[in-house]
XYZ file of C-alpha atoms in Angstrom:
299
model
C 0.000 0.000 0.000
C 2.910 2.354 0.684
C 4.366 1.863 -2.793
C 0.940 2.382 -4.362
C 0.451 5.565 -2.360
C 3.828 6.882 -3.533
C 2.959 6.109 -7.141
C -0.401 7.872 -6.815
C 1.242 10.892 -5.210
C 3.835 11.106 -7.955
C 1.098 10.837 -10.566
C -0.855 13.677 -8.962
C 2.278 15.830 -8.830
C 2.959 15.162 -12.498
C -0.599 16.080 -13.389
C -0.323 19.294 -11.363
C 2.937 20.171 -13.077
C 1.399 19.570 -16.467
C -1.590 21.745 -15.576
C 0.727 24.512 -14.360
C 2.747 24.371 -17.585
C -0.439 24.566 -19.621
C -1.602 27.531 -17.579
C 1.747 29.234 -17.985
C 1.567 28.682 -21.739
C -1.914 30.162 -21.861
C -0.835 33.023 -19.645
C 2.024 33.941 -21.955
C -0.494 34.529 -24.710
C -2.307 37.159 -22.637
C -1.453 40.788 -23.402
C -1.037 41.540 -19.685
C -0.457 38.359 -17.593
C 0.386 40.242 -14.391
C -3.244 40.457 -13.021
C -3.722 36.775 -13.728
C -0.602 35.847 -11.737
C -1.598 38.155 -8.903
C -5.103 36.684 -8.676
C -3.748 33.151 -8.791
C -1.305 33.883 -5.977
C -4.096 35.499 -3.950
C -6.358 32.458 -4.379
C -3.548 30.159 -3.302
C -2.815 32.300 -0.265
C -6.445 32.507 0.866
C -6.967 28.770 0.362
C -4.740 28.051 3.365
C -6.364 28.953 6.738
C -4.247 31.097 9.078
C -2.716 29.457 12.166
C -5.198 29.034 15.034
C -8.254 29.511 12.827
C -11.416 27.531 13.679
C -14.135 26.144 11.462
C -17.333 28.140 11.090
C -19.926 27.215 13.687
C -23.555 28.282 14.078
C -25.517 27.430 17.234
C -28.694 26.620 15.254
C -29.471 25.390 11.783
C -31.774 28.318 10.998
C -31.269 32.011 11.603
C -34.745 32.487 13.108
C -36.629 30.520 15.785
C -39.694 28.493 14.884
C -42.106 31.379 15.462
C -40.022 33.691 13.302
C -39.933 31.089 10.553
C -43.710 30.714 10.805
C -44.309 34.467 10.504
C -42.045 34.675 7.462
C -43.749 31.704 5.806
C -47.212 33.081 6.585
C -46.316 36.471 5.105
C -44.891 34.739 2.042
C -48.066 32.665 1.602
C -50.198 35.770 2.046
C -48.369 37.578 -0.750
C -48.489 34.499 -2.971
C -52.251 34.065 -2.606
C -52.958 37.782 -2.915
C -50.985 37.894 -6.163
C -52.682 34.787 -7.594
C -56.056 36.061 -8.856
C -56.162 33.289 -11.438
C -56.568 30.859 -8.537
C -58.761 32.694 -6.048
C -61.027 34.617 -8.409
C -61.681 31.539 -10.542
C -62.579 29.596 -7.402
C -64.951 32.335 -6.247
C -66.583 32.701 -9.658
C -67.104 28.954 -9.871
C -68.650 28.925 -6.388
C -70.932 31.830 -7.292
C -72.051 30.061 -10.463
C -72.789 26.810 -8.635
C -74.691 28.658 -5.894
C -76.866 30.459 -8.447
C -77.540 27.265 -10.382
C -78.461 25.315 -7.248
C -80.621 28.142 -5.952
C -82.409 28.483 -9.281
C -83.024 24.764 -9.805
C -84.172 24.217 -6.213
C -86.018 27.474 -5.819
C -87.906 27.502 -2.486
C -87.875 23.726 -2.118
C -86.858 24.198 1.509
C -90.488 24.899 2.358
C -91.666 21.662 0.732
C -91.064 18.969 3.313
C -94.355 17.124 3.194
C -92.868 13.707 2.391
C -89.612 11.810 2.390
C -89.143 12.357 -1.351
C -89.027 16.119 -0.931
C -86.679 15.741 1.992
C -84.377 13.506 -0.066
C -84.430 16.059 -2.862
C -83.307 18.826 -0.538
C -80.566 16.741 1.053
C -79.396 15.474 -2.336
C -79.200 18.996 -3.710
C -77.067 20.186 -0.837
C -74.914 17.082 -0.917
C -74.297 17.349 -4.664
C -73.508 21.058 -4.591
C -71.109 20.775 -1.649
C -69.395 17.796 -3.213
C -69.103 19.556 -6.587
C -67.580 22.725 -5.139
C -65.313 20.666 -2.887
C -63.922 18.672 -5.805
C -63.259 21.931 -7.645
C -61.335 23.215 -4.603
C -59.267 20.049 -4.537
C -58.373 20.265 -8.221
C -57.613 23.998 -8.365
C -55.309 24.022 -5.332
C -53.033 21.279 -6.677
C -51.076 23.340 -9.292
C -50.548 26.157 -6.774
C -49.125 23.826 -4.150
C -46.966 22.034 -6.732
C -45.347 25.307 -7.849
C -44.785 26.422 -4.272
C -43.188 23.081 -3.441
C -40.362 23.774 -5.898
C -39.699 27.101 -4.172
C -39.879 25.376 -0.789
C -37.169 22.861 -1.731
C -34.797 25.638 -2.757
C -35.425 27.838 0.280
C -35.248 24.961 2.742
C -31.932 23.853 1.234
C -30.674 27.416 1.766
C -31.578 27.123 5.468
C -34.332 29.738 5.461
C -36.934 27.668 7.346
C -37.913 24.120 8.216
C -40.815 22.073 6.910
C -43.144 22.426 9.920
C -43.587 26.245 9.938
C -44.073 26.172 6.183
C -46.761 23.479 6.405
C -48.634 25.275 9.189
C -48.562 28.565 7.279
C -49.813 26.819 4.141
C -52.727 25.361 6.103
C -53.671 28.596 7.873
C -53.595 30.810 4.771
C -56.455 28.818 3.220
C -58.823 29.519 6.113
C -59.846 33.128 5.248
C -60.232 32.333 1.545
C -62.406 29.292 2.276
C -64.401 31.382 4.737
C -65.169 33.988 2.068
C -66.076 31.188 -0.322
C -68.419 29.724 2.300
C -70.168 33.057 2.819
C -70.565 33.500 -0.920
C -72.073 30.045 -1.345
C -74.118 29.641 1.815
C -76.118 32.864 1.918
C -77.088 32.643 -1.750
C -78.190 29.020 -1.487
C -79.809 29.459 1.925
C -81.922 32.386 0.733
C -82.915 30.943 -2.654
C -83.772 27.493 -1.289
C -85.791 29.190 1.498
C -84.515 27.516 4.609
C -85.628 28.790 7.987
C -83.838 31.961 9.096
C -82.823 31.072 12.624
C -79.443 31.891 14.103
C -78.581 28.329 15.115
C -79.624 26.855 11.772
C -77.785 29.476 9.732
C -74.680 28.966 11.814
C -74.881 25.189 11.394
C -75.245 25.594 7.627
C -72.183 27.857 7.517
C -70.215 25.519 9.777
C -70.829 22.433 7.643
C -70.199 24.229 4.350
C -67.006 25.847 5.627
C -65.409 22.655 6.872
C -66.492 20.713 3.791
C -64.728 23.198 1.515
C -61.771 23.310 3.858
C -61.060 19.598 4.096
C -61.496 19.148 0.333
C -58.849 21.848 -0.121
C -56.561 20.175 2.401
C -57.101 16.863 0.649
C -55.833 18.444 -2.575
C -52.752 19.696 -0.708
C -52.159 16.234 0.688
C -52.300 14.588 -2.733
C -49.607 16.956 -4.011
C -47.450 16.302 -0.947
C -47.386 12.536 -1.488
C -46.998 12.562 -5.287
C -44.163 13.810 -7.545
C -46.215 16.407 -9.484
C -49.717 17.830 -9.720
C -50.643 15.694 -12.737
C -50.148 12.520 -10.708
C -51.841 14.218 -7.747
C -54.893 14.940 -9.888
C -55.133 11.287 -10.923
C -54.608 10.120 -7.360
C -57.227 12.518 -6.026
C -59.792 11.505 -8.637
C -59.389 7.873 -7.599
C -60.835 8.702 -4.179
C -63.726 10.884 -5.331
C -65.671 7.731 -6.101
C -65.011 6.378 -2.620
C -66.127 9.660 -1.099
C -69.286 9.520 -3.174
C -70.114 5.847 -2.671
C -69.454 5.449 1.044
C -70.598 8.870 2.166
C -73.972 7.527 3.268
C -76.185 9.140 0.641
C -76.313 6.480 -2.080
C -75.965 3.635 0.428
C -77.699 4.441 3.688
C -75.886 3.801 6.932
C -78.179 0.965 8.101
C -77.344 -0.996 4.948
C -73.593 -0.804 5.392
C -71.806 -3.777 6.891
C -69.366 -3.237 9.740
C -66.285 -2.770 7.549
C -68.026 -0.381 5.165
C -69.507 1.426 8.148
C -65.969 2.224 9.298
C -65.200 3.528 5.805
C -68.338 5.639 6.031
C -67.203 7.129 9.322
C -63.885 8.042 7.697
C -65.392 9.478 4.511
C -68.349 11.251 6.110
C -69.100 14.035 3.665
C -72.787 13.270 3.635
C -72.847 12.833 7.395
C -72.239 16.568 7.766
C -74.955 17.399 5.257
C -77.314 14.903 6.860
C -76.725 16.341 10.310
C -77.354 19.795 8.895
C -80.852 18.892 7.772
C -81.650 16.730 10.762
C -80.851 19.742 12.908
C -82.873 21.945 10.577
C -85.948 19.757 11.089
C -86.076 18.936 14.816
C -88.997 16.883 16.135
C -90.904 16.992 12.866
C -93.048 14.169 11.545
C -92.697 13.840 7.778
C -96.026 12.508 6.527
C -95.712 10.653 3.236
C -98.258 9.481 0.708
C -97.639 5.863 1.680
C -98.118 5.215 5.413
C -95.105 2.894 5.555
C -92.891 5.765 4.395
C -93.783 8.035 7.290
C -90.648 8.976 9.205
C -90.167 10.680 12.510
C -87.125 12.963 12.541
C -85.244 13.524 15.756
């Protein structure tokens, strides 16, 4: 091993000598080689640390604490969303269009609750509209998150912030935009469908709509986080829309689900929120149907 090490060292020295001769030959062709020689000598001098010098040391990986990182990430997300009208305005316009269509098609059906068919119509309308707007939220947020992820990789590698403050800021920044979307959708639909104007019922309607839009949006963020790009995330997300729809409890009622599917229903409980909304909206009412066996007593 000693002989091999000597041979390797001699080979490296020969290569260095050859490189220096080539550089000298190139330098002689320059009209003024003095700056080149001076810069080369300066680089060689600064490449050797002075005696007693210590390696650079930083007490923490990031320049700011976790709260400072979170504030910076939240401000960054705020500017990004405010300067992305193609994302937010399109989402709001789509929500407004769906609310007007639902309100027009189901004009004042909220007052028609004489039988179970009318009740199913109302619940189905609300379920379909919430599901439709939620799927749109999931699909529109995916390209935005995918673009921001590229920026996140670069800034995290530079030591600007860690993953946790960034993720929390990304989650929180969606709340006010989803809240405005909920207000835009809920009051239009609530007024045109003619539900009862009581504080508790209006609040419950807003609560269910808000969290439905919110967790669909977060689901779109999750699909981007676990996939390489937003195209794959869109395919992955669409694969679960059918599960959401099938096991939500609307097409297959809860009493008809076996134990395993009942657990799936509890996990994917989109319709459960909508169902609870209307059960709360109709407390202690007896829905009299045309057929006596269809008569149902609500809570």
